[in-house]
Amino acid sequence: FAFTSSMTELTARIPFFFLHFLFISIVVLFGKRIGGSWVGWLAAMLLAVDGMHVGLGRIVQYTGFIYLMSAATVYTMLELKQHHEKFPDLSNSDISRMLLFASIFASVGLLAHYEGALIIFPSAYILWRLYKEGVHWKRLLQSLIAPLSFAFVILGSFYIPFLTNPQIIATAEYFNSAVVGLGSTLYNNLSDFWQRSILYTAAPVIVFALAFLVLAIVLPFWRAGGKVYQTVAGLVILVSVWLVFHPSPLIVQGADLSLIAHLVLICAAVAAPYTTVYPRMLWLWFAPVWVLAIFVFTDPGLHYYDFYLPWMLLVALTFNNLRLTASSKIGQSTVNGIAVLFLLLVFAT
């Protein structure tokens, strides 16, 4: 509009289409880094055909920036970790430079909407992994000076006037009443999430994604071996089935405490003995957004999309792990053929 002084539906929507296209491209690269081509392409396809993402990918709104900048931030942090694995003697300037890129992406996302702050959980986990893998905490702090300074200047230029404006009180009251809800503590939006999900996307795709999310919790326990861990895996399946048929299983004096059951499952996923670094990073990305959207916000609207990226990456990673396990037993060609036919059936329906 600034260049042409006019706007049509095409010129209004086309920039957001390209944002969404870039987002899907980053998902492909992201998945390849954490699990190979199958993970990248499957996660990208699940997001590309999801009706909620298709709609939000063409709407003239900030969501495209949230998609793209969140993915780009965590992808950059992931690249830093893997680069350090190959070259353990990375200099402070090398680490700082990559953190600066992550800071730029995160700052742009936060300028679009405060939802961009949700990438702090996987990013902090990757920093902790760098520390565990030999980067001294003093080096990390020194490397963070420039990225954090940049973020403070950029974000402060908007958020300081925003937070000090007299209208912030009215904004906070609206947020509390319309989003969080006055006079209540916890909600349960599972039924709303299901209805919105199958409204925008075919039910078989959502069922497939939810089933493999449960398997992402079960498999690390099952592979640990032993009766105790396999019993835990069985209990996880039972609790998951229970939640499907009874989305509000814990009502105490009129208060819905179903969050407790979900926290048990999430803690099991994060603490499972065979949960590796990348699934744990994805769980730490997924879980806070899931809890906020399902149990804290009275009306999350379409903000379920915030947890779709780590969700679909977890699904793709789990599917690929099962494919690789089966390939070692009955042959790669056979398993690949079965996997392709199964996915075609899921997407076709």
mmCIF file of C-alpha atoms in Angstrom:
data_model
loop_
_atom_site.group_PDB
_atom_site.id
_atom_site.type_symbol
_atom_site.label_atom_id
_atom_site.label_comp_id
_atom_site.label_asym_id
_atom_site.label_seq_id
_atom_site.Cartn_x
_atom_site.Cartn_y
_atom_site.Cartn_z
ATOM 1 C CA PHE A 1 0.000 0.000 0.000
ATOM 2 C CA ALA A 2 2.855 2.383 0.814
ATOM 3 C CA PHE A 3 4.304 1.868 -2.687
ATOM 4 C CA THR A 4 1.136 1.685 -4.787
ATOM 5 C CA SER A 5 -1.350 3.754 -2.721
ATOM 6 C CA SER A 6 -3.925 1.053 -3.418
ATOM 7 C CA MET A 7 -4.729 -2.408 -2.161
ATOM 8 C CA THR A 8 -6.525 -5.395 -3.599
ATOM 9 C CA GLU A 9 -7.237 -8.757 -2.028
ATOM 10 C CA LEU A 10 -4.294 -10.236 -3.942
ATOM 11 C CA THR A 11 -1.773 -7.583 -2.920
ATOM 12 C CA ALA A 12 -3.003 -7.727 0.691
ATOM 13 C CA ARG A 13 -2.759 -11.493 1.008
ATOM 14 C CA ILE A 14 0.280 -12.348 -1.095
ATOM 15 C CA PRO A 15 2.909 -11.211 1.494
ATOM 16 C CA PHE A 16 1.302 -13.447 4.107
ATOM 17 C CA PHE A 17 1.250 -16.357 1.672
ATOM 18 C CA PHE A 18 5.015 -15.995 1.246
ATOM 19 C CA LEU A 19 5.473 -15.828 5.033
ATOM 20 C CA HIS A 20 3.572 -19.091 5.364
ATOM 21 C CA PHE A 21 5.507 -20.663 2.469
ATOM 22 C CA LEU A 22 8.794 -19.732 4.152
ATOM 23 C CA PHE A 23 7.482 -21.146 7.420
ATOM 24 C CA ILE A 24 6.709 -24.517 5.801
ATOM 25 C CA SER A 25 10.166 -24.487 4.183
ATOM 26 C CA ILE A 26 11.821 -23.947 7.569
ATOM 27 C CA VAL A 27 9.770 -26.809 9.030
ATOM 28 C CA VAL A 28 11.218 -29.115 6.353
ATOM 29 C CA LEU A 29 14.758 -28.035 7.273
ATOM 30 C CA PHE A 30 13.967 -28.222 10.997
ATOM 31 C CA GLY A 31 12.689 -31.786 10.732
ATOM 32 C CA LYS A 32 15.684 -32.854 8.655
ATOM 33 C CA ARG A 33 18.036 -31.556 11.345
ATOM 34 C CA ILE A 34 16.397 -33.455 14.171
ATOM 35 C CA GLY A 35 15.459 -36.673 12.418
ATOM 36 C CA GLY A 36 16.038 -36.752 8.680
ATOM 37 C CA SER A 37 14.018 -36.169 5.528
ATOM 38 C CA TRP A 38 11.003 -38.209 6.598
ATOM 39 C CA VAL A 39 10.576 -36.063 9.711
ATOM 40 C CA GLY A 40 10.933 -32.783 7.840
ATOM 41 C CA TRP A 41 8.565 -33.597 5.009
ATOM 42 C CA LEU A 42 5.921 -35.299 7.169
ATOM 43 C CA ALA A 43 5.797 -32.426 9.694
ATOM 44 C CA ALA A 44 5.625 -29.910 6.837
ATOM 45 C CA MET A 45 2.803 -31.818 5.119
ATOM 46 C CA LEU A 46 0.800 -32.077 8.334
ATOM 47 C CA LEU A 47 1.042 -28.314 8.784
ATOM 48 C CA ALA A 48 0.511 -27.516 5.099
ATOM 49 C CA VAL A 49 -2.813 -29.380 4.938
ATOM 50 C CA ASP A 50 -4.039 -28.236 8.345
ATOM 51 C CA GLY A 51 -7.025 -25.993 7.707
ATOM 52 C CA MET A 52 -6.253 -23.722 10.620
ATOM 53 C CA HIS A 53 -2.777 -23.019 9.267
ATOM 54 C CA VAL A 54 -4.032 -22.614 5.718
ATOM 55 C CA GLY A 55 -6.548 -20.029 6.881
ATOM 56 C CA LEU A 56 -4.170 -18.172 9.151
ATOM 57 C CA GLY A 57 -1.496 -18.353 6.452
ATOM 58 C CA ARG A 58 -3.538 -16.170 4.134
ATOM 59 C CA ILE A 59 -5.285 -13.877 6.594
ATOM 60 C CA VAL A 60 -3.939 -10.325 6.788
ATOM 61 C CA GLN A 61 -2.797 -10.611 10.391
ATOM 62 C CA TYR A 62 0.278 -11.075 12.577
ATOM 63 C CA THR A 63 0.065 -14.876 12.752
ATOM 64 C CA GLY A 64 2.350 -15.356 9.744
ATOM 65 C CA PHE A 65 5.131 -13.520 11.573
ATOM 66 C CA ILE A 66 4.596 -15.660 14.679
ATOM 67 C CA TYR A 67 4.836 -18.869 12.634
ATOM 68 C CA LEU A 68 7.942 -17.826 10.771
ATOM 69 C CA MET A 69 9.895 -16.079 13.517
ATOM 70 C CA SER A 70 9.215 -18.764 16.138
ATOM 71 C CA ALA A 71 10.410 -21.501 13.785
ATOM 72 C CA ALA A 72 13.422 -19.445 12.668
ATOM 73 C CA THR A 73 14.456 -18.668 16.268
ATOM 74 C CA VAL A 74 14.424 -22.264 17.501
ATOM 75 C CA TYR A 75 15.960 -23.487 14.233
ATOM 76 C CA THR A 76 18.875 -21.068 14.711
ATOM 77 C CA MET A 77 19.354 -22.254 18.298
ATOM 78 C CA LEU A 78 19.286 -25.838 17.060
ATOM 79 C CA GLU A 79 21.871 -25.044 14.407
ATOM 80 C CA LEU A 80 24.106 -23.505 17.078
ATOM 81 C CA LYS A 81 23.908 -26.667 19.178
ATOM 82 C CA GLN A 82 24.704 -28.962 16.261
ATOM 83 C CA HIS A 83 27.513 -26.685 15.102
ATOM 84 C CA HIS A 84 29.016 -26.885 18.573
ATOM 85 C CA GLU A 85 28.808 -30.685 18.454
ATOM 86 C CA LYS A 86 30.924 -30.687 15.270
ATOM 87 C CA PHE A 87 33.288 -27.925 16.409
ATOM 88 C CA PRO A 88 33.541 -27.959 20.234
ATOM 89 C CA ASP A 89 36.136 -25.177 20.180
ATOM 90 C CA LEU A 90 33.700 -22.537 18.882
ATOM 91 C CA SER A 91 34.804 -19.043 19.864
ATOM 92 C CA ASN A 92 32.644 -16.661 21.875
ATOM 93 C CA SER A 93 32.183 -14.511 18.778
ATOM 94 C CA ASP A 94 30.863 -17.507 16.800
ATOM 95 C CA ILE A 95 28.365 -18.365 19.534
ATOM 96 C CA SER A 96 27.373 -14.712 19.963
ATOM 97 C CA ARG A 97 26.827 -14.279 16.235
ATOM 98 C CA MET A 98 24.392 -17.186 16.029
ATOM 99 C CA LEU A 99 22.635 -16.061 19.194
ATOM 100 C CA LEU A 100 22.306 -12.610 17.642
ATOM 101 C CA PHE A 101 20.454 -14.090 14.667
ATOM 102 C CA ALA A 102 18.148 -15.915 17.063
ATOM 103 C CA SER A 103 17.638 -12.660 18.961
ATOM 104 C CA ILE A 104 16.704 -10.831 15.757
ATOM 105 C CA PHE A 105 14.119 -13.454 14.818
ATOM 106 C CA ALA A 106 12.694 -13.571 18.346
ATOM 107 C CA SER A 107 12.486 -9.757 18.548
ATOM 108 C CA VAL A 108 10.624 -9.506 15.243
ATOM 109 C CA GLY A 109 8.191 -12.159 16.451
ATOM 110 C CA LEU A 110 7.647 -10.324 19.726
ATOM 111 C CA LEU A 111 7.049 -7.056 17.886
ATOM 112 C CA ALA A 112 4.254 -8.828 16.023
ATOM 113 C CA HIS A 113 2.694 -10.286 19.189
ATOM 114 C CA TYR A 114 3.703 -11.247 22.709
ATOM 115 C CA GLU A 115 2.958 -14.890 21.806
ATOM 116 C CA GLY A 116 6.431 -14.887 20.309
ATOM 117 C CA ALA A 117 7.795 -15.158 23.859
ATOM 118 C CA LEU A 118 6.810 -18.824 23.986
ATOM 119 C CA ILE A 119 10.023 -19.833 22.207
ATOM 120 C CA ILE A 120 11.912 -19.004 25.403
ATOM 121 C CA PHE A 121 11.388 -22.566 26.691
ATOM 122 C CA PRO A 122 13.068 -24.563 23.888
ATOM 123 C CA SER A 123 15.711 -21.827 23.501
ATOM 124 C CA ALA A 124 16.589 -21.927 27.206
ATOM 125 C CA TYR A 125 16.806 -25.719 27.035
ATOM 126 C CA ILE A 126 19.276 -25.561 24.162
ATOM 127 C CA LEU A 127 21.412 -23.074 26.095
ATOM 128 C CA TRP A 128 21.364 -25.461 29.037
ATOM 129 C CA ARG A 129 22.422 -28.295 26.721
ATOM 130 C CA LEU A 130 25.345 -26.182 25.488
ATOM 131 C CA TYR A 131 26.396 -25.715 29.104
ATOM 132 C CA LYS A 132 26.103 -29.462 29.775
ATOM 133 C CA GLU A 133 28.149 -30.191 26.644
ATOM 134 C CA GLY A 134 31.094 -28.110 27.758
ATOM 135 C CA VAL A 135 30.408 -24.407 27.145
ATOM 136 C CA HIS A 136 31.291 -22.676 30.411
ATOM 137 C CA TRP A 137 28.528 -20.543 31.880
ATOM 138 C CA LYS A 138 30.786 -17.472 31.790
ATOM 139 C CA ARG A 139 31.261 -17.935 28.046
ATOM 140 C CA LEU A 140 27.502 -18.261 27.591
ATOM 141 C CA LEU A 141 26.882 -15.059 29.540
ATOM 142 C CA GLN A 142 29.504 -13.187 27.531
ATOM 143 C CA SER A 143 28.030 -14.504 24.283
ATOM 144 C CA LEU A 144 24.547 -13.374 25.343
ATOM 145 C CA ILE A 145 25.509 -9.732 25.969
ATOM 146 C CA ALA A 146 25.143 -8.523 22.373
ATOM 147 C CA PRO A 147 21.974 -10.563 21.532
ATOM 148 C CA LEU A 148 20.192 -9.516 24.716
ATOM 149 C CA SER A 149 21.248 -5.883 24.266
ATOM 150 C CA PHE A 150 19.833 -5.896 20.749
ATOM 151 C CA ALA A 151 16.575 -7.435 21.949
ATOM 152 C CA PHE A 152 16.278 -4.902 24.784
ATOM 153 C CA VAL A 153 16.708 -1.931 22.434
ATOM 154 C CA ILE A 154 14.317 -3.231 19.775
ATOM 155 C CA LEU A 155 11.642 -4.542 22.114
ATOM 156 C CA GLY A 156 12.037 -1.689 24.563
ATOM 157 C CA SER A 157 11.279 0.813 21.803
ATOM 158 C CA PHE A 158 7.779 -0.659 21.633
ATOM 159 C CA TYR A 159 7.008 -2.356 24.933
ATOM 160 C CA ILE A 160 8.222 0.385 27.281
ATOM 161 C CA PRO A 161 5.830 3.025 25.797
ATOM 162 C CA PHE A 162 3.150 0.339 25.580
ATOM 163 C CA LEU A 163 3.454 -0.709 29.215
ATOM 164 C CA THR A 164 3.705 2.878 30.515
ATOM 165 C CA ASN A 165 0.717 4.146 28.541
ATOM 166 C CA PRO A 166 -2.295 4.983 30.762
ATOM 167 C CA GLN A 167 -4.454 2.729 28.570
ATOM 168 C CA ILE A 168 -2.487 -0.309 29.734
ATOM 169 C CA ILE A 169 -4.877 -0.661 32.687
ATOM 170 C CA ALA A 170 -7.870 -0.963 30.385
ATOM 171 C CA THR A 171 -5.933 -3.374 28.181
ATOM 172 C CA ALA A 172 -5.016 -5.528 31.183
ATOM 173 C CA GLU A 173 -8.626 -5.580 32.370
ATOM 174 C CA TYR A 174 -9.820 -6.639 28.930
ATOM 175 C CA PHE A 175 -7.142 -9.337 28.727
ATOM 176 C CA ASN A 176 -8.102 -10.676 32.129
ATOM 177 C CA SER A 177 -11.837 -10.721 31.442
ATOM 178 C CA ALA A 178 -11.881 -11.823 27.789
ATOM 179 C CA VAL A 179 -8.854 -14.099 27.640
ATOM 180 C CA VAL A 180 -7.930 -15.341 31.116
ATOM 181 C CA GLY A 181 -11.306 -14.857 32.785
ATOM 182 C CA LEU A 182 -12.301 -13.113 35.981
ATOM 183 C CA GLY A 183 -13.165 -15.081 39.082
ATOM 184 C CA SER A 184 -11.905 -18.443 37.806
ATOM 185 C CA THR A 185 -8.617 -20.304 37.909
ATOM 186 C CA LEU A 186 -8.652 -23.252 35.499
ATOM 187 C CA TYR A 187 -10.697 -24.126 32.439
ATOM 188 C CA ASN A 188 -10.903 -27.174 30.218
ATOM 189 C CA ASN A 189 -10.994 -26.394 26.510
ATOM 190 C CA LEU A 190 -10.356 -29.930 25.260
ATOM 191 C CA SER A 191 -13.806 -30.266 23.715
ATOM 192 C CA ASP A 192 -13.489 -26.852 22.091
ATOM 193 C CA PHE A 193 -10.050 -27.781 20.756
ATOM 194 C CA TRP A 194 -11.412 -31.004 19.247
ATOM 195 C CA GLN A 195 -14.378 -29.249 17.619
ATOM 196 C CA ARG A 196 -12.252 -26.488 16.150
ATOM 197 C CA SER A 197 -9.614 -28.953 14.964
ATOM 198 C CA ILE A 198 -12.013 -31.176 13.029
ATOM 199 C CA LEU A 199 -13.822 -28.094 11.713
ATOM 200 C CA TYR A 200 -10.653 -26.924 9.970
ATOM 201 C CA THR A 201 -8.946 -30.274 9.313
ATOM 202 C CA ALA A 202 -10.132 -33.787 8.480
ATOM 203 C CA ALA A 203 -10.741 -35.825 11.620
ATOM 204 C CA PRO A 204 -8.440 -38.740 10.552
ATOM 205 C CA VAL A 205 -5.462 -36.351 10.386
ATOM 206 C CA ILE A 206 -6.181 -35.010 13.883
ATOM 207 C CA VAL A 207 -6.706 -38.529 15.281
ATOM 208 C CA PHE A 208 -3.432 -39.626 13.667
ATOM 209 C CA ALA A 209 -1.584 -36.647 15.192
ATOM 210 C CA LEU A 210 -3.076 -37.175 18.665
ATOM 211 C CA ALA A 211 -2.381 -40.924 18.593
ATOM 212 C CA PHE A 212 1.266 -40.395 17.694
ATOM 213 C CA LEU A 213 1.560 -37.695 20.355
ATOM 214 C CA VAL A 214 0.601 -40.359 22.901
ATOM 215 C CA LEU A 215 3.086 -42.783 21.317
ATOM 216 C CA ALA A 216 5.756 -40.099 21.723
ATOM 217 C CA ILE A 217 5.257 -40.526 25.478
ATOM 218 C CA VAL A 218 4.854 -44.312 25.464
ATOM 219 C CA LEU A 219 7.797 -45.412 23.314
ATOM 220 C CA PRO A 220 10.659 -44.057 25.502
ATOM 221 C CA PHE A 221 9.269 -46.025 28.457
ATOM 222 C CA TRP A 222 8.638 -49.165 26.413
ATOM 223 C CA ARG A 223 12.145 -49.130 24.969
ATOM 224 C CA ALA A 224 13.640 -48.762 28.433
ATOM 225 C CA GLY A 225 12.590 -52.349 29.061
ATOM 226 C CA GLY A 226 11.700 -53.913 32.362
ATOM 227 C CA LYS A 227 8.296 -54.443 33.927
ATOM 228 C CA VAL A 228 8.234 -51.098 35.710
ATOM 229 C CA TYR A 229 8.819 -48.982 32.607
ATOM 230 C CA GLN A 230 6.481 -51.075 30.462
ATOM 231 C CA THR A 231 3.805 -50.796 33.143
ATOM 232 C CA VAL A 232 4.216 -47.019 33.038
ATOM 233 C CA ALA A 233 3.824 -47.163 29.238
ATOM 234 C CA GLY A 234 0.582 -49.109 29.668
ATOM 235 C CA LEU A 235 -0.694 -46.626 32.243
ATOM 236 C CA VAL A 236 0.061 -43.729 29.888
ATOM 237 C CA ILE A 237 -2.100 -45.367 27.223
ATOM 238 C CA LEU A 238 -4.916 -45.988 29.713
ATOM 239 C CA VAL A 239 -4.852 -42.386 30.974
ATOM 240 C CA SER A 240 -4.839 -41.106 27.382
ATOM 241 C CA VAL A 241 -7.853 -43.249 26.437
ATOM 242 C CA TRP A 242 -9.561 -42.134 29.645
ATOM 243 C CA LEU A 243 -9.080 -38.487 28.680
ATOM 244 C CA VAL A 244 -10.514 -39.142 25.213
ATOM 245 C CA PHE A 245 -13.796 -40.436 26.620
ATOM 246 C CA HIS A 246 -13.792 -38.235 29.726
ATOM 247 C CA PRO A 247 -12.140 -34.870 28.876
ATOM 248 C CA SER A 248 -12.983 -33.618 32.393
ATOM 249 C CA PRO A 249 -12.095 -36.561 34.647
ATOM 250 C CA LEU A 250 -11.216 -34.596 37.786
ATOM 251 C CA ILE A 251 -14.018 -32.392 39.081
ATOM 252 C CA VAL A 252 -13.518 -31.434 42.728
ATOM 253 C CA GLN A 253 -16.173 -29.237 44.349
ATOM 254 C CA GLY A 254 -17.133 -27.874 40.962
ATOM 255 C CA ALA A 255 -13.545 -27.078 39.941
ATOM 256 C CA ASP A 256 -12.063 -28.820 36.918
ATOM 257 C CA LEU A 257 -8.635 -30.147 37.912
ATOM 258 C CA SER A 258 -8.034 -32.140 34.730
ATOM 259 C CA LEU A 259 -4.789 -30.222 34.329
ATOM 260 C CA ILE A 260 -3.273 -32.616 36.881
ATOM 261 C CA ALA A 261 -3.736 -35.610 34.563
ATOM 262 C CA HIS A 262 -2.156 -33.705 31.667
ATOM 263 C CA LEU A 263 0.775 -32.575 33.793
ATOM 264 C CA VAL A 264 1.413 -36.208 34.761
ATOM 265 C CA LEU A 265 1.587 -37.158 31.072
ATOM 266 C CA ILE A 266 3.785 -34.183 30.194
ATOM 267 C CA CYS A 267 6.186 -34.827 33.075
ATOM 268 C CA ALA A 268 6.351 -38.471 32.024
ATOM 269 C CA ALA A 269 7.254 -37.405 28.481
ATOM 270 C CA VAL A 270 9.990 -35.030 29.614
ATOM 271 C CA ALA A 271 11.468 -37.335 32.265
ATOM 272 C CA ALA A 272 11.212 -40.649 30.379
ATOM 273 C CA PRO A 273 14.557 -42.506 30.467
ATOM 274 C CA TYR A 274 14.869 -42.862 26.689
ATOM 275 C CA THR A 275 13.620 -39.386 25.765
ATOM 276 C CA THR A 276 16.481 -37.870 23.789
ATOM 277 C CA VAL A 277 17.493 -34.224 23.449
ATOM 278 C CA TYR A 278 15.321 -33.226 20.489
ATOM 279 C CA PRO A 279 12.044 -34.791 21.659
ATOM 280 C CA ARG A 280 12.623 -33.245 25.096
ATOM 281 C CA MET A 281 13.185 -29.839 23.458
ATOM 282 C CA LEU A 282 9.925 -30.242 21.527
ATOM 283 C CA TRP A 283 8.013 -31.271 24.647
ATOM 284 C CA LEU A 284 9.308 -28.206 26.497
ATOM 285 C CA TRP A 285 8.088 -26.112 23.558
ATOM 286 C CA PHE A 286 4.720 -27.858 23.293
ATOM 287 C CA ALA A 287 3.747 -28.247 26.953
ATOM 288 C CA PRO A 288 3.561 -24.598 28.159
ATOM 289 C CA VAL A 289 1.492 -23.559 25.143
ATOM 290 C CA TRP A 290 -0.799 -26.568 25.533
ATOM 291 C CA VAL A 291 -1.403 -25.784 29.212
ATOM 292 C CA LEU A 292 -2.130 -22.104 28.507
ATOM 293 C CA ALA A 293 -4.502 -22.761 25.608
ATOM 294 C CA ILE A 294 -6.354 -25.711 27.112
ATOM 295 C CA PHE A 295 -6.483 -24.873 30.815
ATOM 296 C CA VAL A 296 -5.661 -21.207 31.477
ATOM 297 C CA PHE A 297 -7.369 -19.164 28.759
ATOM 298 C CA THR A 298 -11.138 -18.958 28.961
ATOM 299 C CA ASP A 299 -11.388 -18.326 25.224
ATOM 300 C CA PRO A 300 -8.220 -19.255 23.306
ATOM 301 C CA GLY A 301 -9.994 -18.757 19.968
ATOM 302 C CA LEU A 302 -7.660 -20.065 17.278
ATOM 303 C CA HIS A 303 -4.549 -19.684 19.419
ATOM 304 C CA TYR A 304 -4.215 -23.458 19.540
ATOM 305 C CA TYR A 305 -1.990 -22.956 16.503
ATOM 306 C CA ASP A 306 0.816 -21.915 18.862
ATOM 307 C CA PHE A 307 1.512 -25.538 19.803
ATOM 308 C CA TYR A 308 1.003 -27.067 16.354
ATOM 309 C CA LEU A 309 4.622 -26.775 15.208
ATOM 310 C CA PRO A 310 6.231 -28.721 18.101
ATOM 311 C CA TRP A 311 3.240 -31.086 18.065
ATOM 312 C CA MET A 312 3.638 -32.026 14.407
ATOM 313 C CA LEU A 313 7.405 -32.330 14.746
ATOM 314 C CA LEU A 314 6.895 -34.748 17.653
ATOM 315 C CA VAL A 315 4.406 -36.721 15.566
ATOM 316 C CA ALA A 316 6.760 -36.900 12.581
ATOM 317 C CA LEU A 317 9.724 -37.843 14.773
ATOM 318 C CA THR A 318 7.758 -40.640 16.449
ATOM 319 C CA PHE A 319 6.412 -41.947 13.131
ATOM 320 C CA ASN A 320 9.928 -42.021 11.709
ATOM 321 C CA ASN A 321 11.317 -43.809 14.767
ATOM 322 C CA LEU A 322 8.706 -46.535 14.354
ATOM 323 C CA ARG A 323 9.501 -46.752 10.641
ATOM 324 C CA LEU A 324 13.217 -47.191 11.348
ATOM 325 C CA THR A 325 12.534 -49.823 14.015
ATOM 326 C CA ALA A 326 10.296 -51.788 11.671
ATOM 327 C CA SER A 327 12.799 -51.439 8.814
ATOM 328 C CA SER A 328 15.466 -53.231 10.832
ATOM 329 C CA LYS A 329 13.132 -56.206 11.257
ATOM 330 C CA ILE A 330 11.193 -56.653 8.010
ATOM 331 C CA GLY A 331 13.157 -54.648 5.454
ATOM 332 C CA GLN A 332 13.336 -50.992 4.512
ATOM 333 C CA SER A 333 11.544 -51.202 1.154
ATOM 334 C CA THR A 334 8.572 -53.058 2.601
ATOM 335 C CA VAL A 335 8.242 -50.707 5.554
ATOM 336 C CA ASN A 336 8.588 -47.607 3.396
ATOM 337 C CA GLY A 337 5.833 -48.858 1.120
ATOM 338 C CA ILE A 338 3.530 -49.551 4.078
ATOM 339 C CA ALA A 339 4.354 -46.148 5.599
ATOM 340 C CA VAL A 340 3.569 -44.304 2.354
ATOM 341 C CA LEU A 341 0.270 -46.180 1.893
ATOM 342 C CA PHE A 342 -0.704 -45.488 5.503
ATOM 343 C CA LEU A 343 0.025 -41.769 5.158
ATOM 344 C CA LEU A 344 -1.847 -41.595 1.862
ATOM 345 C CA LEU A 345 -4.840 -43.160 3.588
ATOM 346 C CA VAL A 346 -4.640 -40.623 6.448
ATOM 347 C CA PHE A 347 -4.332 -37.606 4.157
ATOM 348 C CA ALA A 348 -6.843 -38.860 1.574
ATOM 349 C CA THR A 349 -9.618 -39.221 4.127
#
